Coordinates of C-alpha atoms in Angstrom, one line a residue:
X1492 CA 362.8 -46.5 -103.2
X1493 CA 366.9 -46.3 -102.9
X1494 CA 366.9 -44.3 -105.8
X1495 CA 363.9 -42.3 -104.9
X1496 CA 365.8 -41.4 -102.0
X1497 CA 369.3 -41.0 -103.5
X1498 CA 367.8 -38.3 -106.2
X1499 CA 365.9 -37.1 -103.5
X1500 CA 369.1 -36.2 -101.7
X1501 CA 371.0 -35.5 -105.1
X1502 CA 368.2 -33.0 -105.5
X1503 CA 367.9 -31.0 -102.2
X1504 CA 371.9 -30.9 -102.3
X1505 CA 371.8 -29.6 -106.1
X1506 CA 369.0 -26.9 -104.8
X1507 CA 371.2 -25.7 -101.9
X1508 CA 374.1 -25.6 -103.7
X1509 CA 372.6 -23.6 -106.7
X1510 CA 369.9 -21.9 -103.6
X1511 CA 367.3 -23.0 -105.6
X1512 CA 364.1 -24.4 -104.5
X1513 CA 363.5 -27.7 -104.5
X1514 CA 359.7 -28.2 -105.7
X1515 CA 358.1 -27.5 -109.2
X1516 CA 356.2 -24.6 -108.2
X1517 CA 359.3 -23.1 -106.8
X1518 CA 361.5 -23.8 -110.2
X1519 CA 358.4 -22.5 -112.3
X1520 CA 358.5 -19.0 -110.7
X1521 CA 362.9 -19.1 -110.8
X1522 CA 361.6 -20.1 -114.5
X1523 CA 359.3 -17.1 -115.2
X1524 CA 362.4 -14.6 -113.5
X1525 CA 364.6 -16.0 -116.2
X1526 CA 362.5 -15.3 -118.5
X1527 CA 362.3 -11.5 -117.3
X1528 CA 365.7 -11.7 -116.7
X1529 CA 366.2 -12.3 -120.2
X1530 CA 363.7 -9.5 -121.7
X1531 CA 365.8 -6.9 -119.2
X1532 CA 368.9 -8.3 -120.5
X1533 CA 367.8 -6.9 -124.0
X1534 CA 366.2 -4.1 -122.9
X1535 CA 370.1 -3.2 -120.8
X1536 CA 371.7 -4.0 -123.9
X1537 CA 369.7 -1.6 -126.7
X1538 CA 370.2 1.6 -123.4
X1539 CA 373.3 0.1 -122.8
X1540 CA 373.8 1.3 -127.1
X1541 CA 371.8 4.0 -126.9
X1542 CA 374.4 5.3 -124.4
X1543 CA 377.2 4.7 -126.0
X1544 CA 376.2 6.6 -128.8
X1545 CA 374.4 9.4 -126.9
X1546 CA 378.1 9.8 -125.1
X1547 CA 379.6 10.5 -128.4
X1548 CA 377.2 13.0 -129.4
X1549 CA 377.0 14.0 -126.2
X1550 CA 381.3 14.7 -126.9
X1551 CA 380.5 16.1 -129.9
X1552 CA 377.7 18.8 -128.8
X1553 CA 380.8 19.8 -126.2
X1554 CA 382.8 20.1 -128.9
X1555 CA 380.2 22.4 -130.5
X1556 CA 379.4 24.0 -128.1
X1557 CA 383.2 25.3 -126.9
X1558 CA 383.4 26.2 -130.4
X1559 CA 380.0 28.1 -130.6
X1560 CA 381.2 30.1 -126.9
X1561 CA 384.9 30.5 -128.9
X1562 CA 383.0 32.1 -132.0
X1563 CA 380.5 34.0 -129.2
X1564 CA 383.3 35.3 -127.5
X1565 CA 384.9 36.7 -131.2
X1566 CA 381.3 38.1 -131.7
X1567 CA 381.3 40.1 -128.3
X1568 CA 384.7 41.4 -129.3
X1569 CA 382.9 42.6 -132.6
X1570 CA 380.0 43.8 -131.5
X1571 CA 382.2 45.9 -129.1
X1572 CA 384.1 47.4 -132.1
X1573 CA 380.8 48.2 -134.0
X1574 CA 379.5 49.6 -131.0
X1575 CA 382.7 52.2 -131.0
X1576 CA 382.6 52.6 -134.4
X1577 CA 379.0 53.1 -134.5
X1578 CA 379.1 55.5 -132.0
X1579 CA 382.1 57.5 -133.5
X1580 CA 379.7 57.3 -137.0
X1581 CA 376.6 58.9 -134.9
X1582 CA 379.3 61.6 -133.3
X1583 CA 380.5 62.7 -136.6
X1584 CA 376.6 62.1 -138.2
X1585 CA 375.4 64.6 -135.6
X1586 CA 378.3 66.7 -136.1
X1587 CA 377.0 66.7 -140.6
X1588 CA 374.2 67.0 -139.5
X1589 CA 374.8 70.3 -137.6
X1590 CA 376.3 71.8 -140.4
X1591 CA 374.4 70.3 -142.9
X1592 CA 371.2 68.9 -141.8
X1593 CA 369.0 70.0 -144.6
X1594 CA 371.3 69.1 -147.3
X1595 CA 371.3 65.5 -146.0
X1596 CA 367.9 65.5 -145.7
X1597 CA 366.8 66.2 -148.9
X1598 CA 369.9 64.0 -150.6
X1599 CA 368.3 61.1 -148.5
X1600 CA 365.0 62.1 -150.1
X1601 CA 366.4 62.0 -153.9
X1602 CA 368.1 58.8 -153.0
X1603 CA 365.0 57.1 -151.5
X1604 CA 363.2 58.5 -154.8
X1605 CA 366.2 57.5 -157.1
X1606 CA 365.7 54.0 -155.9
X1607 CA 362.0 54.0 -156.2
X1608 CA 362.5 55.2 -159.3
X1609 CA 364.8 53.0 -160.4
X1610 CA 362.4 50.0 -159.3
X1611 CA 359.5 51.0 -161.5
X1612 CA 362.3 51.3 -164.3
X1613 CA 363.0 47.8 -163.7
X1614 CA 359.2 46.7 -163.5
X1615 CA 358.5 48.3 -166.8
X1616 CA 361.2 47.2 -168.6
X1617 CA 360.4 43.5 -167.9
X1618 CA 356.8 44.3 -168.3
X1619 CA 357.8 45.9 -171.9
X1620 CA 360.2 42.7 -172.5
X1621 CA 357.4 40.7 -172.0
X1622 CA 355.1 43.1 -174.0
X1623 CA 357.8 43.1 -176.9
X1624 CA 358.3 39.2 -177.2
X1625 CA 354.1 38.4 -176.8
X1626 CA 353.9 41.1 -179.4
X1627 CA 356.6 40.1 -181.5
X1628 CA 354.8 35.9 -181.6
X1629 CA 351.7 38.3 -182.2
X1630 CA 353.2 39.7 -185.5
X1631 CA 354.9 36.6 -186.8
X1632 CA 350.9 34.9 -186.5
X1633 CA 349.2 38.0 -188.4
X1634 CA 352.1 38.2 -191.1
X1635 CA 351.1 34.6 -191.5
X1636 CA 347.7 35.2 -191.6
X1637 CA 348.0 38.1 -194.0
X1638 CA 349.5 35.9 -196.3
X1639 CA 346.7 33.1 -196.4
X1640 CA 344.5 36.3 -196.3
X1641 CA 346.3 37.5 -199.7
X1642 CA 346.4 34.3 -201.6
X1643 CA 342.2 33.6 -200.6
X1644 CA 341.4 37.0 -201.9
X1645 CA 343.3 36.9 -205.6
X1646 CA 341.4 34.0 -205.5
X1647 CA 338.5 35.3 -204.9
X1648 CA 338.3 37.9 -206.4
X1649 CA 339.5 35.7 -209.6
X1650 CA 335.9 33.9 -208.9
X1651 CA 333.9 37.2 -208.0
X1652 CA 335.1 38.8 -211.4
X1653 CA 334.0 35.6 -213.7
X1654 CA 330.6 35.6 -211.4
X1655 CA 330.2 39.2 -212.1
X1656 CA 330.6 38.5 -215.7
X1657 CA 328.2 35.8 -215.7
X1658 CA 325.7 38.1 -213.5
X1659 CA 326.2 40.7 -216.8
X1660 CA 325.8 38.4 -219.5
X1661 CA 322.8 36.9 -217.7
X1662 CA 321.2 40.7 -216.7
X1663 CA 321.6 41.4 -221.0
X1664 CA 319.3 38.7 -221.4
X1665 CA 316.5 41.0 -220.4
X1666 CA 315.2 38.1 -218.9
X1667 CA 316.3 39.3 -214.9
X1668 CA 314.5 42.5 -215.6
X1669 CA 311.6 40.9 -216.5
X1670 CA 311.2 39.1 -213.2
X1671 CA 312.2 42.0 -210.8
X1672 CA 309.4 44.3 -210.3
X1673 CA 311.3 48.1 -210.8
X1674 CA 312.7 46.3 -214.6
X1675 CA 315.4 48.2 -216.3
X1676 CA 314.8 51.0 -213.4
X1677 CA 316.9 48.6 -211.1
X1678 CA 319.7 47.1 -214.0
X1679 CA 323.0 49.1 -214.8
X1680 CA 324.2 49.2 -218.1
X1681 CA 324.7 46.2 -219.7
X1682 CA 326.8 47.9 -222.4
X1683 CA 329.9 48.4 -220.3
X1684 CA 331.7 46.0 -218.0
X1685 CA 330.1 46.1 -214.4
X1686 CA 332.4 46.7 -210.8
X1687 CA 331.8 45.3 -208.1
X1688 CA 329.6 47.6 -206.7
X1689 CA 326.3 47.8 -209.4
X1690 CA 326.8 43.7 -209.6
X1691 CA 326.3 43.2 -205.3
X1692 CA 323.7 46.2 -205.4
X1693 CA 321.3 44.7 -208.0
X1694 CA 322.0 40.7 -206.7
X1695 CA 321.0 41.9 -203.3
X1696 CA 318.1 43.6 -204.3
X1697 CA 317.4 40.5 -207.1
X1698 CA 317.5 38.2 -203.6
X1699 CA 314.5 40.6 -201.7
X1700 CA 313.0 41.0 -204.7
X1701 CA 312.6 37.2 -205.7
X1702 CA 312.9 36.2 -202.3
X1703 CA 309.1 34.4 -201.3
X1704 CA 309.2 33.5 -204.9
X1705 CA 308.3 29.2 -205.0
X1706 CA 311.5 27.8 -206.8
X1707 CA 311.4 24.3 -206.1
X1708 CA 311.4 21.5 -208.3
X1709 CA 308.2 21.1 -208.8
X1710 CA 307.0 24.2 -209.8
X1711 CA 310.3 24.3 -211.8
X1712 CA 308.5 21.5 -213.9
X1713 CA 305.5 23.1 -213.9
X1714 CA 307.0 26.4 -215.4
X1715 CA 308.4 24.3 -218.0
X1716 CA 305.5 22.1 -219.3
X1717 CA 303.7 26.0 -219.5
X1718 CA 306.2 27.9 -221.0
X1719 CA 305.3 26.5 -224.5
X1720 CA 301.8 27.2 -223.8
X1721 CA 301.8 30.4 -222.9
X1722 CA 304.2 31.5 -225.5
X1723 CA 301.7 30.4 -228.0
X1724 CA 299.0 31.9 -226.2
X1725 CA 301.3 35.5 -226.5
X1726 CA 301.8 34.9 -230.1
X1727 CA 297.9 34.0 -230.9
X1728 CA 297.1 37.2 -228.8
X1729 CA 299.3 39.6 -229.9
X1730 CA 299.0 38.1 -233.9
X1731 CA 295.1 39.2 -233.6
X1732 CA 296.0 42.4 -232.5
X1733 CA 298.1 43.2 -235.4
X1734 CA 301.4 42.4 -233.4
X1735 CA 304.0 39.6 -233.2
X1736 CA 306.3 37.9 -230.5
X1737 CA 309.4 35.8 -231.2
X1738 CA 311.5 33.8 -228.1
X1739 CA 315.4 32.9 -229.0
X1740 CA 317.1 30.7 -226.6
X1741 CA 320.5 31.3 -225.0
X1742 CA 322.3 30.1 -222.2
X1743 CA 320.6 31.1 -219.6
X1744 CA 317.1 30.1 -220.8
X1745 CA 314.2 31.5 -223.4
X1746 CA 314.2 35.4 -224.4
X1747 CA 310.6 36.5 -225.7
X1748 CA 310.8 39.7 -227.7
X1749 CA 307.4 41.8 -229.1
X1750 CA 308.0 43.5 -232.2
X1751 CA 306.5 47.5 -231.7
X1752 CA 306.0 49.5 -233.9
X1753 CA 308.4 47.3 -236.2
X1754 CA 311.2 47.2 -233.3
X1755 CA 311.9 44.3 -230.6
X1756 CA 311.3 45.2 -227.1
X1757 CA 311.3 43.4 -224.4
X1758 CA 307.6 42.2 -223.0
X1759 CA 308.0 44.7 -220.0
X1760 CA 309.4 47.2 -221.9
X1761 CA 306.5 47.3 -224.5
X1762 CA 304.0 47.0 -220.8
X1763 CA 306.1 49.9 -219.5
X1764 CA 305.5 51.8 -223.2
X1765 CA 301.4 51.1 -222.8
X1766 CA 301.5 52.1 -219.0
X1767 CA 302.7 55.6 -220.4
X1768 CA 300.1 55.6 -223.2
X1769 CA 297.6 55.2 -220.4
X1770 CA 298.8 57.8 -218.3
X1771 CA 298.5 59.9 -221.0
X1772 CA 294.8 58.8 -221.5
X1773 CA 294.5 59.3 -218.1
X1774 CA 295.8 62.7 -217.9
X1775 CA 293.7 64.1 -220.9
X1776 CA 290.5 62.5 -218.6
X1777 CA 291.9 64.6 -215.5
X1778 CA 291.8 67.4 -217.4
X1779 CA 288.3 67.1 -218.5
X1780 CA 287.4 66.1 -214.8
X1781 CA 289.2 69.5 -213.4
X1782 CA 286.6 71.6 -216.3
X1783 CA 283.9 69.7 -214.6
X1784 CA 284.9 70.3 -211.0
X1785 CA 285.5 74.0 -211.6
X1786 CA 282.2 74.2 -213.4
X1787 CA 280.4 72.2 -211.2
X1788 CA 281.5 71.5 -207.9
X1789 CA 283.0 75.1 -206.8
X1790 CA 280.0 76.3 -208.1
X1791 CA 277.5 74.8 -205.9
X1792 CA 279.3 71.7 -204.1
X1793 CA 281.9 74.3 -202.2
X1794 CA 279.4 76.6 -201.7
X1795 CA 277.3 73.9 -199.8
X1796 CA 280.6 72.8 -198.0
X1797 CA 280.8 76.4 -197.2
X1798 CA 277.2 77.1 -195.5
X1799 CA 277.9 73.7 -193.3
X1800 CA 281.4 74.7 -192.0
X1801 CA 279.8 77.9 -191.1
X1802 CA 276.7 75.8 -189.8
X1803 CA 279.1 73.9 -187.4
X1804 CA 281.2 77.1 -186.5
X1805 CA 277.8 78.6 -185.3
X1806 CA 276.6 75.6 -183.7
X1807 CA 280.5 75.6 -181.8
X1808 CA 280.5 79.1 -180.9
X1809 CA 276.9 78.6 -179.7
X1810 CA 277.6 75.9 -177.1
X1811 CA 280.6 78.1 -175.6
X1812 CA 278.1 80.5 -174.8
X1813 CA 275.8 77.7 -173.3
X1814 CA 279.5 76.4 -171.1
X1815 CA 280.2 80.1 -170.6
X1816 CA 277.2 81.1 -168.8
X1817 CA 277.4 78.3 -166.9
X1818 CA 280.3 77.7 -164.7
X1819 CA 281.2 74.5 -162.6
X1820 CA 280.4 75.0 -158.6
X1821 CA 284.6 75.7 -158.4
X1822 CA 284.3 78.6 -160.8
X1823 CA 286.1 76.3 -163.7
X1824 CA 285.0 77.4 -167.3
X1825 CA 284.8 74.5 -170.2
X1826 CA 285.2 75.7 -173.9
X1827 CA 284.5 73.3 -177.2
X1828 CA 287.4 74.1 -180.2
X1829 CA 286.3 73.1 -184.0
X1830 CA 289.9 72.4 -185.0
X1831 CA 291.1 71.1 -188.3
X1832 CA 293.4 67.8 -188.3
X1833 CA 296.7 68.5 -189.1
X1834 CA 297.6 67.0 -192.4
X1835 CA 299.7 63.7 -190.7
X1836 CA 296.7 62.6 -189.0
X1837 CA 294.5 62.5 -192.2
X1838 CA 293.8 66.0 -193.2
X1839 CA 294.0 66.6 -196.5
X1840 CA 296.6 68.9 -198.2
X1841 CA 295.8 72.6 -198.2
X1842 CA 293.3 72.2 -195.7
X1843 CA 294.0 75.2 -193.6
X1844 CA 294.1 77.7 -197.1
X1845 CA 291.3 76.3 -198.5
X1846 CA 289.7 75.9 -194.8
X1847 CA 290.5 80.0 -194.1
X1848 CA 288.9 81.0 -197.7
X1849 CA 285.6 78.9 -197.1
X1850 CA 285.0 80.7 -193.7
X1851 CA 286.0 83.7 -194.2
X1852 CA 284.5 84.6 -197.5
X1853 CA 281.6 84.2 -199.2
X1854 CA 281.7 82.2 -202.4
X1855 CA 280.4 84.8 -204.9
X1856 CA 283.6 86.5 -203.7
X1857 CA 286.1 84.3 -204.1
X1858 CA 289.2 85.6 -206.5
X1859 CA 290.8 82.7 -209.4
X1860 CA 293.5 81.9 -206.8
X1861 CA 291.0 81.3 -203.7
X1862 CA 288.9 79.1 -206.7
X1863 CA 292.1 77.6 -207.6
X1864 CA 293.4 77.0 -203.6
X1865 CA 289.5 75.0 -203.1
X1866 CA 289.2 73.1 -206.4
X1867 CA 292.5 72.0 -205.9
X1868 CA 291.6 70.6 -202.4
X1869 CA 288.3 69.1 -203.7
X1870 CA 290.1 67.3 -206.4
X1871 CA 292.9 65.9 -204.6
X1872 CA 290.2 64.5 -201.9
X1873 CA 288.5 63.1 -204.7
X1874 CA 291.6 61.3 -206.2
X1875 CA 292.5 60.5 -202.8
X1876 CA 289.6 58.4 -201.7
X1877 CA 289.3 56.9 -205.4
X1878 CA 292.9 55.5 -204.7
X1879 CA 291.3 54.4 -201.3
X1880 CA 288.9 52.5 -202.8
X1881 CA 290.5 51.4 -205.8
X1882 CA 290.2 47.6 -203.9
X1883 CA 286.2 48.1 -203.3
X1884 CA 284.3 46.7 -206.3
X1885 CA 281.1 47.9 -204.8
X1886 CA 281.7 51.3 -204.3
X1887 CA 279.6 53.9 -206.5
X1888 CA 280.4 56.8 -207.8
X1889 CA 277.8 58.7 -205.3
X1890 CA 279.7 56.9 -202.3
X1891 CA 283.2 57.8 -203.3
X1892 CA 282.3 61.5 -203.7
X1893 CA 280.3 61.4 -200.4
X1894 CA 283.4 60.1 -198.4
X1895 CA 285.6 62.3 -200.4
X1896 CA 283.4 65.7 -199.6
X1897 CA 283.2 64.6 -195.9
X1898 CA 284.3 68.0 -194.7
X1899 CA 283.6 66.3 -190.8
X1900 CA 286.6 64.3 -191.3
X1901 CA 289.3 66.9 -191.8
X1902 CA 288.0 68.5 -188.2
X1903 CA 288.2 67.3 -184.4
X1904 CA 286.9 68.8 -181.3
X1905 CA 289.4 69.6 -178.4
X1906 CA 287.5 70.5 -174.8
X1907 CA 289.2 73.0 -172.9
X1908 CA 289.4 74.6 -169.9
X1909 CA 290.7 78.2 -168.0
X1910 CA 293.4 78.0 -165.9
X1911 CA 295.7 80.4 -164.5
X1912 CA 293.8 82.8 -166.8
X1913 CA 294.6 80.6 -169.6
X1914 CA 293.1 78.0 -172.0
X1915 CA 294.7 75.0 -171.6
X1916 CA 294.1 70.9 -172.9
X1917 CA 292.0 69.7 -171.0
X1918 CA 294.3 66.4 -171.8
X1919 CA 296.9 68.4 -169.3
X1920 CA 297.5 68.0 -165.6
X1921 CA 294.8 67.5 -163.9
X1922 CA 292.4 65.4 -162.0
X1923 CA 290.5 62.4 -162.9
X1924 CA 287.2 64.7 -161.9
X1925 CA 288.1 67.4 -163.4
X1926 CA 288.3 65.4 -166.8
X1927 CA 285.3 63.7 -166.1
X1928 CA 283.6 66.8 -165.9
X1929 CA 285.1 68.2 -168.7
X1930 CA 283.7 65.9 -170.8
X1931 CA 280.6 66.0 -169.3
X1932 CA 279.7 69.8 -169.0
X1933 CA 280.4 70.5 -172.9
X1934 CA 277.9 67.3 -173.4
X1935 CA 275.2 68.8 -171.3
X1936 CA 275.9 72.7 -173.2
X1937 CA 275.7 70.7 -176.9
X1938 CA 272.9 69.1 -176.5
X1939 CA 271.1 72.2 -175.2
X1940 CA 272.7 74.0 -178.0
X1941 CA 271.0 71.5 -180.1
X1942 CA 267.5 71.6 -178.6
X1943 CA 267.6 75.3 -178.5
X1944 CA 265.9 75.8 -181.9
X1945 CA 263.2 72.9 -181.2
X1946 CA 261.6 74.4 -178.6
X1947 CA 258.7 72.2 -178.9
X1948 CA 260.0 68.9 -178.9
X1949 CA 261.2 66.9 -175.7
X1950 CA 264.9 67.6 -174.2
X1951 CA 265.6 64.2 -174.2
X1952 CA 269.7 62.8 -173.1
X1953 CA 270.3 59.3 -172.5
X1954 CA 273.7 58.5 -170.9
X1955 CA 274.7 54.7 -170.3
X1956 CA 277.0 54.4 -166.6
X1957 CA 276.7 57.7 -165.9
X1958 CA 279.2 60.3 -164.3
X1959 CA 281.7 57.4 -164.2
X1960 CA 284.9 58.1 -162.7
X1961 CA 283.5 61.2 -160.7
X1962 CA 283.1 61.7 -156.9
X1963 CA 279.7 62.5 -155.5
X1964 CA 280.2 66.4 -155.3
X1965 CA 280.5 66.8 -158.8
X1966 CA 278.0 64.2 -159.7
X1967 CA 275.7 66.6 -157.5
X1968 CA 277.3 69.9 -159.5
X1969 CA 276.0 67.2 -162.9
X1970 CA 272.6 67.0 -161.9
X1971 CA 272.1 71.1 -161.3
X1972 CA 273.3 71.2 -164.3
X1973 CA 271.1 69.4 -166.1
X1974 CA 268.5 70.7 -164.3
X1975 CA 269.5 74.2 -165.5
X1976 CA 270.1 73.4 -169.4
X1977 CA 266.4 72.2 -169.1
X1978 CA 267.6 68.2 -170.3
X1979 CA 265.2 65.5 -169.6
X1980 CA 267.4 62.3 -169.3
X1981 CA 267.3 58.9 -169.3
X1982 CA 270.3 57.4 -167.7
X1983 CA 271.8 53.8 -166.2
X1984 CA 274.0 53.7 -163.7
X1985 CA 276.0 50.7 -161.1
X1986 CA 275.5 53.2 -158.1
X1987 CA 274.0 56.7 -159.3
X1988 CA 270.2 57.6 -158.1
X1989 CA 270.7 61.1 -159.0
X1990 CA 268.6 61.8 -155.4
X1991 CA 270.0 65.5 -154.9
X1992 CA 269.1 68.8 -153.5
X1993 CA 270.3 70.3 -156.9
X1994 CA 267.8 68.3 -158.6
X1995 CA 264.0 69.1 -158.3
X1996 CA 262.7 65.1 -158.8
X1997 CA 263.5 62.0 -160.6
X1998 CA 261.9 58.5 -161.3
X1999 CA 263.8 55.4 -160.0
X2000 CA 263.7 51.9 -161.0
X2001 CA 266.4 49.9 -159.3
X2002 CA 266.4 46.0 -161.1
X2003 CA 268.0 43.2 -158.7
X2004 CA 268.2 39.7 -159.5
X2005 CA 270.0 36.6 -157.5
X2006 CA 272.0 33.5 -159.2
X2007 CA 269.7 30.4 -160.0
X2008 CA 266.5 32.4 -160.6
X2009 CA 265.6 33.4 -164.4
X2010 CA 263.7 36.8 -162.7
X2011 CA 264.7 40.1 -162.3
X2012 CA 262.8 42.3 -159.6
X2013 CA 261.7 46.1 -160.4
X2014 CA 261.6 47.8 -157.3
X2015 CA 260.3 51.7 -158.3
X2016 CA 261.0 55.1 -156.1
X2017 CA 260.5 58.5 -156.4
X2018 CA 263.0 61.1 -155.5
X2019 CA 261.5 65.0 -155.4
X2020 CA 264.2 67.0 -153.9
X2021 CA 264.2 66.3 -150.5
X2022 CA 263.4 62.7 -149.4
X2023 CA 263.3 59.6 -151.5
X2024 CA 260.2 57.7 -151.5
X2025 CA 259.0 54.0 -152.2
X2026 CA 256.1 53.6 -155.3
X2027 CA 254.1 51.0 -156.0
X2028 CA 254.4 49.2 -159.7
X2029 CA 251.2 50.3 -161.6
X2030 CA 252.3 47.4 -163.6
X2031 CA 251.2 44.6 -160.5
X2032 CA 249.1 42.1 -161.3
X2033 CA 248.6 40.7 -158.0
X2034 CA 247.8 43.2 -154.7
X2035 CA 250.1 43.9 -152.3
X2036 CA 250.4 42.1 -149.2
X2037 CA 249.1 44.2 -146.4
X2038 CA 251.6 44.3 -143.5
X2039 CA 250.7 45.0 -140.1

């Protein structure tokens, strides 16, 4: 307890002395203010540094800045000397200026060009430089190249020469002319050297020439194994006929000569020697057919060609009369043209000669040359359609000659119609009714034209969709007319009754049927010029229902 009480004394006269409490608590908070004190001690110090230093820049800047007002002070002074000697300058410019004002001007303006000038110099010089040096890489690349490009083609052309000589030695085989198809009409001479130019030319043409041929190997083996045959074969044949063949190999494979007429030729040579011998044949039979044409067919075959062209010019000019005398309800005249094909669309040659001396003159009055102009048609038709069906094993004689003597081939009909006065296509400008009708009118005025000269025998036209493509005004104009050429018709039609005032009467039948039943229903009217009327089917098995 004595010591309790002496440090209790020792501490309360420690804590005065130092004016410090006495507790715990109390030293805890002097504790946590030393502790502060402590951090603010550091924090003084760092300012404390960060003062020190700012006051020596701070010394510095003042130093600066006497300076900076020293050399602002030298600038003022300066300026105020420019100032006076710039307005001295603008005195004595105004004064130039006054006396020469447009001299200055316009040397301002050549300087001001000079410069620009002088810039665009500079631009296009570097530009060149550059141009020169890219230019200059640019040669040394292509001089390079040349040279490769030199030494590849002596070397080429080292190999194109020995392949051209091989090409030659090869052709004078006779054995390339015997596979292209033209033979020695296609091969230069073999006798002297070939250029270039002969040896590409015939080894392109050798390529298209040969070029679906089948060279593989197989069919090279199969050539093979048959060349011996068929040379044999060639031998036996030709030794019957009084001939021989001999082959002699070379380098390039097995030449097959025929000995004619005691000389060697070439198998297509001695096939090109019997072509001629038959053209010659053939020619000494041409001539024997031209003494039978002029004694035969101008005689009476012409003759009959003759009398139909003028049938069909009559029966043309005839149905312009029929169209003529009957005009369209607009006043528009139709007119059929006989015209003969012009010789690119499959006319003969000297159609329209030979075509102006069979209708103009009669046949008994024909001179040589107008004998000579048709027989020379007629012959060339002939040939012509013998050519055509050269292919056609079935073809007769009769059947060629009837094709060939067609005179209704070499001739079209054009419809036309006035316009403007004119006669004009009726292919031209115009209206999809107006074509319509032109190419039913000239229908309506043929088959009139036709039934003219059977007055006894029904006027009968049958037209499948009829009047298609034209509006209901015209298809009325269609029926008078049909009423007026007299034509009893049969027709089918999507929409068309022909129930018209233009049209005096008509029998209907109008078919319906409806998916899913296997029927079709016949219901019958009767039109007869002014009201359309329902008939009964005289065909009805059954009665009627009566309806109320």
């Amino acid at each position: 307890d004595a010591a309790a009480r002496a440090a209790r004394i020792a501490l309360d006269t420690d804590a005065a002395d130092l004016r410090l409490p006495a507790d715990g608590a109390g030293l805890d908070r002097v504790d946590d203010q030393l502790r502060g004190l402590d951090a603010a001690l550091h924090a003084l110090a760092g300012a404390a540094r960060l003062l020190a230093a700012a006051l020596g820049e701070l010394e510095r800047q003042r130093e600066r800045g006497a300076e900076a007002a020293q050399r602002r002070a030298e600038r003022e002074q300066q300026l105020a000397l420019r100032l006076v000697e710039h307005e001295e300058a603008r005195t004595r410019l105004a004064a130039l200026e006054a006396t020469h004002g447009d001299d200055v001007q316009a040397l301002k303006k050549r300087i001001a060009h000079t410069r620009a000038l002088v810039e665009r110099i500079d631009a296009a010089g570097r530009k060149h430089g550059e141009a020169l040096r890219l230019a200059t890489e640019a040669r040394a690349r292509a001089e390079q190249r040349h040279a490769d490009a030199e030494s590849a083609y002596a070397e080429r052309s080292g190999q194109r020469t020995a392949q051209v000589e091989r090409w030659q030695a090869y052709a004078a085989t006779g054995l390339l002319a015997s596979a292209l198809p033209e033979g020695d009409a296609a091969m230069p001479d073999t006798r002297t050297p070939w250029t270039i130019e002969p040896a590409l030319t015939l080894a392109r043409r050798t390529e298209q020439a040969l070029a679906d041929l089948d060279d593989g190997d197989e069919r090279w083996k199969r050539v093979q194994a048959q060349l011996s045959e068929d040379l044999t074969e060639l031998q036996r044949t030709l030794g019957a006929l009084g001939h021989q063949a001999a082959s002699e190999p070379n380098d390039f494979g097995l030449a097959v000569h025929v000995y004619w007429h005691q000389q060697p030729e070439r198998p297509e040579r001695v096939a090109a020697l019997l072509a001629a011998e038959v053209d010659a044949r053939q020619g000494l039979l041409s001539a024997r057919e031209r003494e039978v044409l002029e004694n035969h067919l101008q005689a009476e075959i012409a003759s009959q060609i003759q009398r139909l062209m003028r049938g069909a010019e009559a029966q043309t000019r005839s149905v312009n009369a029929e169209l003529h005398k009957r005009p369209t309800g607009t006043g528009v005249r139709f007119r059929l043209q006989w015209q003969a094909l012009p010789e690119g669309e499959g006319a003969p040659a000297g159609l329209d000669a030979a075509r102006e001396r069979l209708l103009a003159t009669r046949s008994e009055l024909w001179s040589a040359e107008d004998r000579r102009i048709v027989g020379t048609l007629l012959q060339q038709r002939i040939q012509d359609q013998r050519a055509a069906d050269a292919l056609d094993a079935e073809g007769t004689l009769l059947e060629q000659l009837a094709a060939a003597l067609d005179y209704r081939r070499w001739h079209r009909f054009r419809v036309e119609r006035l316009q403007d006065g004119q006669w004009r296509r009726l292919s031209g400008p115009a209206s999809s009714g107006e074509r319509a009708l032109g190419l039913t009118v000239p229908l309506f005025a043929a088959i009139a034209s036709f039934y003219r000269e059977r007055s006894l025998a029904p006027r009968l036209m049958m037209l499948d969709e009829a009047f298609a493509g034209i509006d209901d005004a015209a298809r009325a104009h269609c029926m008078g007319l049909v009423h007026e050429f007299d034509l009893d018709f049969v027709i089918t039609s999507e929409r068309e009754w022909g129930c018209y005032a233009t049209l005096p009467g008509v029998a209907i039948c109008q078919l319906q049927r409806r998916e899913g039943i296997d029927a079709v229903f016949v219901s019958r009217w009767h039109w007869d010029g002014s009201a359309r009327r329902r008939e009964a089917d005289p065909a009805r098995r059954f009665p009627a229902a009566e309806t109320t």
